[in-house]
Structures are given as C-alpha cells and as structure tokens.
Amino acid sequence: MNKKKLPLLKPHTVDVKKGKKYAWCSCGLSSKQPYCDGSHSETKFKPVVFTVKVSETVYLCGCKHTKKSPFCDGSHKLL
Ligand code: FES
C-alpha cells in the first residue's frame, strides 16, 4: 500500500513532555493515532520522529497531508 489513509480530518490535540521522543504516524494506518504502531511496515511510509524541547500542548496532523509534519498546517481543510 502506497496511499495514505485519512484517519482524522482535524488535528490531534496532545500534551507532549520536554525531552521525550515521539514518532508521528505519517501513513494513517496506526491504531494508536497520532503515533506510529509499526503498521507502515508494508508501505513506503516512515514515521516522523521528533524530540520535544518544551512541555506543551501541540496540534499533530490527523489527515496526514500536512507540509509541516508532524504538526497541523490546515491542509485538512482542503481535502
Ligand atoms: S504506522 Fe503509520 S508511520 Fe508507522
């Protein structure tokens, strides 16, 4: 499978912790959205790994079409 699934047409509002590493799902197949659960293994997609510098609330892309991954850029409004 090489087409992204659209699990959510809005961002995921999540609290992230300073110093922690996260893996955002870019394929849309994970059952642990917005994070990767390894379901991408049969696709061309890879998770986007990022480390947080400040504990805060962030908006992670739910539609998987953002151009600023892993963060929402409003692309879901165009789908
Ligand atoms: S399950 Fe989607 S990138 Fe890993």
PDB file of C-alpha atoms in Angstrom, residues 11 24-25 39 76 79:
ATOM      1  CA  PRO A  11      -5.529  17.866  14.226  1.00  0.00           C
ATOM      2  CA  TRP A  24       4.197  10.563  14.485  1.00  0.00           C
ATOM      3  CA  CYS A  25       2.389   8.211  12.084  1.00  0.00           C
ATOM      4  CA  SER A  39       1.671  -0.666  10.698  1.00  0.00           C
ATOM      5  CA  HIS A  76      -7.283  19.041   6.226  1.00  0.00           C
ATOM      6  CA  LEU A  79      -9.408  17.703   1.455  1.00  0.00           C
TER       7      LEU A  79
END
